Coordinates of C-alpha atoms in Angstrom, one line a residue:
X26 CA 0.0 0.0 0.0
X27 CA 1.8 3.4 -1.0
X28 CA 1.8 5.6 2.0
X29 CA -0.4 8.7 2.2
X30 CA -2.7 11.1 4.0
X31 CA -4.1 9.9 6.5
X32 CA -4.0 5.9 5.0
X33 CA -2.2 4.1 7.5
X34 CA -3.7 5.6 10.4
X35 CA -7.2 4.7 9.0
X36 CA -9.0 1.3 8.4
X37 CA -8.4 -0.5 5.1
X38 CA -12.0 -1.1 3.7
X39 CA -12.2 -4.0 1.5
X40 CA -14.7 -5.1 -1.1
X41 CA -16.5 -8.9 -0.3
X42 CA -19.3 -8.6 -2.8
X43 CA -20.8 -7.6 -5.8
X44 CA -24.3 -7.6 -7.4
X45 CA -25.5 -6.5 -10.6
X46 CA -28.7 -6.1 -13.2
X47 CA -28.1 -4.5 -16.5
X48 CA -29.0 -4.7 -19.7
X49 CA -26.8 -7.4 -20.7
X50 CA -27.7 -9.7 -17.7
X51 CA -29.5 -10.0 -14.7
X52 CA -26.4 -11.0 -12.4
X53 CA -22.6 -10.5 -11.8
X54 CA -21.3 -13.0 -14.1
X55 CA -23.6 -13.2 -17.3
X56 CA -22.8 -8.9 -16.7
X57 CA -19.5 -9.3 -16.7
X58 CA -19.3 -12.2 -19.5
X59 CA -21.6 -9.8 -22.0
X60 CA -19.4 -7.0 -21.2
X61 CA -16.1 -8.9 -21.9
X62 CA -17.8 -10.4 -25.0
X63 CA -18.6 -6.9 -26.2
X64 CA -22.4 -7.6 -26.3
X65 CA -24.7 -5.0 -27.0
X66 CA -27.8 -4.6 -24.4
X67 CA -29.5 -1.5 -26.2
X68 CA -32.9 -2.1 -28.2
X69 CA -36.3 -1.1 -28.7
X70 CA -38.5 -0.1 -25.7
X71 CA -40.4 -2.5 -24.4
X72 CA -41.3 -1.1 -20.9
X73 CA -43.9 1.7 -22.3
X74 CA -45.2 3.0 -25.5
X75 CA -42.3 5.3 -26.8
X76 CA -43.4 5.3 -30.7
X77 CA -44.2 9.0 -30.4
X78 CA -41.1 9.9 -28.6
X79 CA -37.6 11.1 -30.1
X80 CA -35.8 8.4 -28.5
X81 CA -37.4 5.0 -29.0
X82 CA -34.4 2.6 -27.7
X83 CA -33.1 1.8 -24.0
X84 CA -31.3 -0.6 -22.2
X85 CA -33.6 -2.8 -20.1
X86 CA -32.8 -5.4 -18.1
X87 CA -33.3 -8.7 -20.1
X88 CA -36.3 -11.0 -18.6
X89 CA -35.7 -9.4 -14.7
X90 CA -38.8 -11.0 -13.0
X91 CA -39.1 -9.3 -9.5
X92 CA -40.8 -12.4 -7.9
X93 CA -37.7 -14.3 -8.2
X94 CA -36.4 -12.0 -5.5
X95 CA -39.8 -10.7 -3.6
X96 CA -43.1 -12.0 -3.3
X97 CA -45.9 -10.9 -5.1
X98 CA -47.5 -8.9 -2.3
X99 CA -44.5 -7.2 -1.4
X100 CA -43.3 -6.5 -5.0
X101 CA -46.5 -5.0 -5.9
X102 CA -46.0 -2.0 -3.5
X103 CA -42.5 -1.3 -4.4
X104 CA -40.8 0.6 -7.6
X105 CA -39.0 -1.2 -10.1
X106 CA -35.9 0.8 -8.8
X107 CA -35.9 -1.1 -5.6
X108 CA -36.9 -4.0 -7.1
X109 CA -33.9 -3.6 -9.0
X110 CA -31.6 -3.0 -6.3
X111 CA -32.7 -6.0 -3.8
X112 CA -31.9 -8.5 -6.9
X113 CA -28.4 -6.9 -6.9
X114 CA -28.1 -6.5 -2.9
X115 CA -29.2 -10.2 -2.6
X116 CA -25.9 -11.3 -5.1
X117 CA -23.8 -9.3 -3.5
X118 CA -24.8 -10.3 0.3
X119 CA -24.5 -14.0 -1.0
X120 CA -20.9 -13.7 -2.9
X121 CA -19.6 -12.4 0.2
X122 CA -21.1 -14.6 2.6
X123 CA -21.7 -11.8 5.4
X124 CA -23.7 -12.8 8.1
X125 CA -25.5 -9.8 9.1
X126 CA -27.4 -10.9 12.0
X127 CA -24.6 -10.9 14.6
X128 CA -23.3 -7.6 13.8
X129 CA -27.1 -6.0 12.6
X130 CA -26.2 -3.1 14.1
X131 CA -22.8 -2.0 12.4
X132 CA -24.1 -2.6 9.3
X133 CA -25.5 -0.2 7.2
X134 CA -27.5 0.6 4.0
X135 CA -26.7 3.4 1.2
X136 CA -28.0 3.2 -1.9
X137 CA -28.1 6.0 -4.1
X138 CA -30.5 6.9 -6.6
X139 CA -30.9 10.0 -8.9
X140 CA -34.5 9.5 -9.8
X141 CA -36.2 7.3 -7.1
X142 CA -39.8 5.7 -8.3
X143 CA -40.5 7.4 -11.5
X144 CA -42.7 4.3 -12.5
X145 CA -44.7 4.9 -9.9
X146 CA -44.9 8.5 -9.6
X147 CA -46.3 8.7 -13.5
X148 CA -49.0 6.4 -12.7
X149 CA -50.0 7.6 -9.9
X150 CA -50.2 10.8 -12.1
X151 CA -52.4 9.4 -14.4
X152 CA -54.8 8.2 -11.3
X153 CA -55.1 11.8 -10.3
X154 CA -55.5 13.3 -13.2
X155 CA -58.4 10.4 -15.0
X156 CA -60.2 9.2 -12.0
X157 CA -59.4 11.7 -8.6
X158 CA -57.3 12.1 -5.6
X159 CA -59.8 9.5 -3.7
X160 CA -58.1 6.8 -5.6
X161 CA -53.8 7.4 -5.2
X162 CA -52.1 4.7 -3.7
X163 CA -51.4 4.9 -0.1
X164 CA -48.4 2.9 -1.4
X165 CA -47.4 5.9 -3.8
X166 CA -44.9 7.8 -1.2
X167 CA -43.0 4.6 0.2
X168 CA -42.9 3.4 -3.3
X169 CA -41.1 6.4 -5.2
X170 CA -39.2 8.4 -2.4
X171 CA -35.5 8.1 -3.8
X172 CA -33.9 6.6 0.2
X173 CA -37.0 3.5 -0.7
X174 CA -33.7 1.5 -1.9
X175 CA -31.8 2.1 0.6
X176 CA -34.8 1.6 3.3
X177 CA -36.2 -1.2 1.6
X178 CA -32.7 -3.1 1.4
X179 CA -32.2 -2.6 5.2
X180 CA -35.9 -3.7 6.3
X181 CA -35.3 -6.8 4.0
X182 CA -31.9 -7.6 5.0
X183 CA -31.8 -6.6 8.8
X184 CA -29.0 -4.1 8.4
X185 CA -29.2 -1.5 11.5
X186 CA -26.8 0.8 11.0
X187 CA -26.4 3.9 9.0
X188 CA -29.2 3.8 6.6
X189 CA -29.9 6.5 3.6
X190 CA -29.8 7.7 0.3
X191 CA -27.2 9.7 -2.1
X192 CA -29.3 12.1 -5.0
X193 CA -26.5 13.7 -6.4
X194 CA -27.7 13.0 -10.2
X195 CA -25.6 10.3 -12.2
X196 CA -23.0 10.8 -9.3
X197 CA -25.5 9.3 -6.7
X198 CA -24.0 5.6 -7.2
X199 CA -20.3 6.3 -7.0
X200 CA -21.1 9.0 -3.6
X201 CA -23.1 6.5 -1.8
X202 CA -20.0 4.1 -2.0
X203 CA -17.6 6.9 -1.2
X204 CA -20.0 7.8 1.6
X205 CA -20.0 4.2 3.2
X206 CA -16.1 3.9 2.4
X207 CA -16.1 6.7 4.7
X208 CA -18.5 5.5 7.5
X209 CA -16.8 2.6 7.8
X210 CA -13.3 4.0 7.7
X211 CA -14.7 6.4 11.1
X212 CA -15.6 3.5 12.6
X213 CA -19.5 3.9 12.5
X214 CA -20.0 0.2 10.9
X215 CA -18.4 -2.9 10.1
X216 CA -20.2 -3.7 6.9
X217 CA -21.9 -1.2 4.4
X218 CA -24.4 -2.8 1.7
X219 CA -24.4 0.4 -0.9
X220 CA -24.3 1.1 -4.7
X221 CA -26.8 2.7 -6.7
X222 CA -30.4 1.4 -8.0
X223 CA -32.5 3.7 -11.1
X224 CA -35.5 2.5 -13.3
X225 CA -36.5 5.5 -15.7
X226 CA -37.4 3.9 -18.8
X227 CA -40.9 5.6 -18.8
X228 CA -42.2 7.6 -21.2
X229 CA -41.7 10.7 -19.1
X230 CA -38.4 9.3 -18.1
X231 CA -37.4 9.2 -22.1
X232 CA -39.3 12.2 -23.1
X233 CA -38.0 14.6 -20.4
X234 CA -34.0 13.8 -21.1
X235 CA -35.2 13.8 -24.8
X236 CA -36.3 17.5 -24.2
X237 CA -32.8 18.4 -22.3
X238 CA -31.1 17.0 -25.6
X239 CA -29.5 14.4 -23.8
X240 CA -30.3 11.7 -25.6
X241 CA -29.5 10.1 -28.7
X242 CA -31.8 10.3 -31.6
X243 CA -30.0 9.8 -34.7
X244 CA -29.7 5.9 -34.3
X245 CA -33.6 4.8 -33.1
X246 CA -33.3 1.9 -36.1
X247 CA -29.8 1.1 -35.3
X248 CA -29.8 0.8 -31.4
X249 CA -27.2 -1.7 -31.4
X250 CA -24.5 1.7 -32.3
X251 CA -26.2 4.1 -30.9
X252 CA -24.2 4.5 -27.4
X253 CA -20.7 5.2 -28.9
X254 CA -18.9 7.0 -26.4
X255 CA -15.9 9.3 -27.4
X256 CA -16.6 9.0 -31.5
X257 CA -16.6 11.4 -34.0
X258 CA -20.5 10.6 -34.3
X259 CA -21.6 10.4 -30.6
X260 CA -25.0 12.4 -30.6
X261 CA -26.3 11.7 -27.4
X262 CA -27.1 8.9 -24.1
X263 CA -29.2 6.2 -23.9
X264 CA -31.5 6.0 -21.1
X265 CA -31.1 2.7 -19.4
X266 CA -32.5 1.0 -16.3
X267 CA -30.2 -1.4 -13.5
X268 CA -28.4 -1.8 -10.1
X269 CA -25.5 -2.2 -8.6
X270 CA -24.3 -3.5 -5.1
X271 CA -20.8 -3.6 -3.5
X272 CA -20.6 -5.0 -0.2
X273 CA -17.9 -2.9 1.9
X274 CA -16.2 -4.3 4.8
X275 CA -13.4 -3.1 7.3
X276 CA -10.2 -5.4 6.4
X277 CA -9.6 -6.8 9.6
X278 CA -12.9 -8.0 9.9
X279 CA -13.5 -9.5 6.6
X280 CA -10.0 -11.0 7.2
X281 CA -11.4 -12.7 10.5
X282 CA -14.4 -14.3 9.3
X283 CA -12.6 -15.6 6.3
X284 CA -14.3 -13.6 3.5
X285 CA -13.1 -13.6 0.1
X286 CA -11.9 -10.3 -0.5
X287 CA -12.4 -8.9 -4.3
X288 CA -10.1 -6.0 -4.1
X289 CA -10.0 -2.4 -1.8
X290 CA -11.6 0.2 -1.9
X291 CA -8.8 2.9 -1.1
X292 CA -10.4 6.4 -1.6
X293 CA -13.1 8.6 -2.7
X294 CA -13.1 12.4 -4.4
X295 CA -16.0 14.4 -4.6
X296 CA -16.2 18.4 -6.3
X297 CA -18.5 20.7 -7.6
X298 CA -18.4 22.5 -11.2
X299 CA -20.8 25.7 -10.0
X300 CA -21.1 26.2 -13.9
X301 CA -24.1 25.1 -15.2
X302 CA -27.0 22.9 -14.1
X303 CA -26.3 20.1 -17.3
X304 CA -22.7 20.9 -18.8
X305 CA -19.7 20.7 -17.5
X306 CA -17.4 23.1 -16.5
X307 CA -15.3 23.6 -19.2
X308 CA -12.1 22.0 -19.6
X309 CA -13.4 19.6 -17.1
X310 CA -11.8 21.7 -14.2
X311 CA -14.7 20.0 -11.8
X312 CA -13.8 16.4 -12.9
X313 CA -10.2 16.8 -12.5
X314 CA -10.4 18.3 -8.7
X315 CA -12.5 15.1 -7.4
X316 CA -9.5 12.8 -9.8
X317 CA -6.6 14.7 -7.9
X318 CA -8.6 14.9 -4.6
X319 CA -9.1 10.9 -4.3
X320 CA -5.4 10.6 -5.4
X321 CA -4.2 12.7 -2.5
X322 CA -6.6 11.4 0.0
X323 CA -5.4 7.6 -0.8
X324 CA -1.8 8.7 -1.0
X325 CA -1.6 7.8 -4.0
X326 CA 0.6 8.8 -7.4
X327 CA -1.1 9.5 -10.8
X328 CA 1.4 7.6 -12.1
X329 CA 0.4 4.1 -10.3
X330 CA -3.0 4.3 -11.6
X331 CA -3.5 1.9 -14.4
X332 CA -6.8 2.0 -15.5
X333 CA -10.0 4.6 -15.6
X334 CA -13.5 3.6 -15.9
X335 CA -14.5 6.8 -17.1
X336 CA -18.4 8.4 -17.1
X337 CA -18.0 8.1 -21.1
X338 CA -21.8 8.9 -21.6
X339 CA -21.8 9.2 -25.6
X340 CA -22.3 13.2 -25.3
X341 CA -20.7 15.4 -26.8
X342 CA -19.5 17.6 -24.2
X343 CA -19.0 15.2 -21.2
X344 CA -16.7 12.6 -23.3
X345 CA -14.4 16.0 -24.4
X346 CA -14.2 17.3 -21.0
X347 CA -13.7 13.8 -19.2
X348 CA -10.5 13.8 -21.8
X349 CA -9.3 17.1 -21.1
X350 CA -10.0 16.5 -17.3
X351 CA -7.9 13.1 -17.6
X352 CA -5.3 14.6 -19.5
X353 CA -5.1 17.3 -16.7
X354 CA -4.9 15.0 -13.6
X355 CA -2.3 12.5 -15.4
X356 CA -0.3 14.4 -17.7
X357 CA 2.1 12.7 -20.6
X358 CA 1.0 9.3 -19.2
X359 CA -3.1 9.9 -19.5
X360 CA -2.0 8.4 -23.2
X361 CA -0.7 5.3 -22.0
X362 CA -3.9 4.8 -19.3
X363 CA -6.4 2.0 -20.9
X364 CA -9.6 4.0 -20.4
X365 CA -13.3 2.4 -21.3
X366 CA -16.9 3.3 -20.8
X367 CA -19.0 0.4 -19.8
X368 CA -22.1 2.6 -20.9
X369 CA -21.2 2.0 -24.6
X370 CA -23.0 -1.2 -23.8
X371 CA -25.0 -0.8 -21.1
X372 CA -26.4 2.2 -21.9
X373 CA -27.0 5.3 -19.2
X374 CA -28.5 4.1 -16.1
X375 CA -28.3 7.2 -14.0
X376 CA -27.9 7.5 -10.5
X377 CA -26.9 3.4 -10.7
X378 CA -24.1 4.2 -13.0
X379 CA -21.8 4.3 -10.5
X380 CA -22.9 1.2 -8.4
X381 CA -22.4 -0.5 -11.9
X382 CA -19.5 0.8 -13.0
X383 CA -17.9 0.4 -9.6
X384 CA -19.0 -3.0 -9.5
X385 CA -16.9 -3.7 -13.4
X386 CA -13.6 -2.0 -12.1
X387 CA -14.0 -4.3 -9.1
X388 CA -14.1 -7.3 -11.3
X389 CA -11.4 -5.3 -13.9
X390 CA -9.2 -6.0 -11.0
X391 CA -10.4 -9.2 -10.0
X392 CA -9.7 -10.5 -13.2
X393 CA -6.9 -8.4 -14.5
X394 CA -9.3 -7.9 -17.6
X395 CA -11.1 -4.9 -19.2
X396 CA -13.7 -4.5 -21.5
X397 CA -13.5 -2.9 -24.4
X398 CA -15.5 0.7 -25.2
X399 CA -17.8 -0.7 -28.0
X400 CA -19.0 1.4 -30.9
X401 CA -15.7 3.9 -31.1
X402 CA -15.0 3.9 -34.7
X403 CA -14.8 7.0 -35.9
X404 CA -12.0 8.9 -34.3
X405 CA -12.4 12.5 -32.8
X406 CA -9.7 14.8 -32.3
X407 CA -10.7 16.1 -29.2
X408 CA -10.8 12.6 -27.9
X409 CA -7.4 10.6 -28.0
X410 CA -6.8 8.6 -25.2
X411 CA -6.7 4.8 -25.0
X412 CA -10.3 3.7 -25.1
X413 CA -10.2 -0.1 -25.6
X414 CA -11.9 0.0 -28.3
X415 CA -10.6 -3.2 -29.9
X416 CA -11.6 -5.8 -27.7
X417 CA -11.6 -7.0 -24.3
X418 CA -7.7 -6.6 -23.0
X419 CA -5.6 -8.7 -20.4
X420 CA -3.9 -6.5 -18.1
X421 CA -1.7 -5.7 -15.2
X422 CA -3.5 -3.3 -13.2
X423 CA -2.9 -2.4 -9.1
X424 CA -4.9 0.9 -8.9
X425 CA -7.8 1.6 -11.0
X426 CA -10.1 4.9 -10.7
X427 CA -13.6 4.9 -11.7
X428 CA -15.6 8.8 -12.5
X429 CA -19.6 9.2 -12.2
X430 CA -20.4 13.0 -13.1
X431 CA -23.9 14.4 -12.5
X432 CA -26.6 17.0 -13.7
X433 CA -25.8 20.0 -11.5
X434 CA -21.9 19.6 -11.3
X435 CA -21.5 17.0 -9.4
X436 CA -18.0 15.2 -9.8
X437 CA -17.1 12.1 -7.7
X438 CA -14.1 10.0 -8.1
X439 CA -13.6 6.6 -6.4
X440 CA -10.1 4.9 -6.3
X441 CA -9.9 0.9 -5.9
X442 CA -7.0 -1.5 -5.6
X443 CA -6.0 -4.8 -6.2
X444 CA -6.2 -6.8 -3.4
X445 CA -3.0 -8.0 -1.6
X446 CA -2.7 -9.1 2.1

């Protein structure tokens, strides 16, 4: 472990577990095979009528049936994004093999979510307006509150301890596992289940962004290349639904009880642009600060880190800027720093981007293997780094730093690293 600020006098958290749904596979594995594979998990929507809409293709999780996690009863009171996010927290819990129970209350819940029950909150919507207030839900504030994840996760579960909710945008993944990095590393749990949960594929979900020109709409018969971050051609996101779950633990406890550790999670950066309420600040000042800030806070040089899963969203602006921003932090060697987006498959699942994409840099690691950035064929100038974009790659990799940027300038880095005892 390099030395640092701070890093030897606080405890090493360690990753036991991960969880995932996406659209390329409901699970960790069939996730991380599609990804490796370069499988594409964009297509028509299926979830609601979008034939009227601009954008008319998503990435939904493939065949995700809630009642293989949750009964009936219980699932018909919740929103698909905590449906979502118990799928992925029940992987993770199992991978690891925590046993909550004993320790209930030093563990803790924190999922973030940018969006919370947008499912629900249209429909509900469509109660009011067709038929009257007499006939919402009693079930609509539990079911689209964004913490519902979070809340939901610890009732089912039995986690006691801290217990809430990131919204920081796309952002709200990667700062609820920076958060519970940091809880634990204070001392205020053992164990933290977090990562980040979203399910707005609706048609307000798709027709809102569609109205902030976020998304892509030049591709709606050609979905398979129409997430193509950092190309010449890149006009835009796709929406996507999915979850993601790390399962944190304080070394020497994981240590103790045996656990299978997947790799560290060493340090977190967080900034704001104070530009603008959707672009980036330009040059991708904000970006760089929370890069440089989780460098300095785990002690760690720019020139160790080997690998960046970056936000990569398939705009415009955000893949320039995340260059430039790159380029900033690491200098000469930003050229030589493998750098993929995992949305140019998945597509853009919003505040669970960075559960997700924490969850693939922890099995990047794991496996010494990226995946490639699909869909980059068309060089741009302002984009020149090492994307991957040839296939998946074997590698040699101790630190790797994974980005999630957000709607209102938020910027938050998180720094992991190969485990060794």
């Amino acid at each position: 472990m390099a030395e640092g600020a701070g890093q030897t006098a606080q405890r090493r958290v360690v990753v036991t577990g991960v969880g995932l749904v996406t659209a390329v596979g409901v699970g960790r594995e069939e996730t991380w095979d599609a990804l490796l594979a370069g499988e594409n998990g964009i297509g028509p929507v299926t979830l609601c009528e979008a034939s009227d809409l601009g954008s008319r293709i998503a990435g939904e999780a493939p065949d995700f049936n809630p009642l293989d996690y949750i009964d009936r009863k219980d699932a018909r009171r919740m929103d698909r994004f905590v449906q979502l996010s118990i799928a992925a927290t029940q992987e993770a819990i199992e991978q690891s093999g925590l046993d909550i129970a004993p320790i209930a209350n030093e563990v803790g819940a924190m999922i973030g979510s940018g969006m919370g029950g947008l499912t629900w909150l249209e429909d509900q919507f469509k109660v009011m307006f067709e038929k009257g207030p007499s006939r919402i839900s009693p079930f609509l504030v539990p079911a689209f509150i964004p913490d519902m994840a979070a809340g939901q996760v610890s009732i089912r579960f039995g986690a006691r301890g801290p217990n809430y909710n990131t919204v920081s945008a796309c952002a709200s993944g990667a700062d609820a596992i920076g958060t519970a990095l940091e809880v634990i590393r204070r001392g205020d749990a053992l164990a933290m289940i977090t990562g980040g949960s979203d399910a707005c594929v609706t048609r307000m979900g798709l027709a809102a962004f569609h109205a902030s020109r976020a998304l892509s709409t030049q591709r709606n018969d050609d979905p398979e290349h129409a997430s193509r971050p950092f190309d010449l051609e890149r006009d835009g996101f796709v929406l996507a639904e999915g979850a993601g779950t790390l399962v944190l633990e304080e070394l020497e406890y994981a240590k103790a009880r045996g656990a299978t550790i997947l790799a560290e999670a060493v340090s977190y950066g967080q900034s704001a642009d104070a530009f603008h309420v959707t672009q980036p600040s330009e040059n991708g000042e904000g970006a760089a600060r929370a890069m440089n800030i989780a460098l300095r806070k785990g002690g760690v040089a720019a020139s160790d880190v080997g690998y960046i899963n970056a936000h990569g969203t398939s705009t415009p602006l955000n893949d320039k800027f995340e260059t430039m921003s790159i380029k900033a932090v690491f200098g000469e060697s930003a050229l030589g720093i493998p750098v993929n987006s995992t949305k140019s498959m998945l597509g853009h699942t919003l505040g669970a981007a960075g559960g997700i994409e924490s969850a693939v840099t922890v099995l990047s690691l794991r496996d010494q293997r990226l995946h490639m950035t699909r869909n980059l064929e068309i060089p741009d100038p302002d984009c020149d780094l090492d994307y991957v974009a040839e296939g998946a790659r074997d590698v040699d990799v101790e630190y790797a730093m994974m980005n999630s940027l957000g709607f209102g300038g938020h910027n938050s880095s998180l720094l992991f690293r190969r485990y060794d005892d």
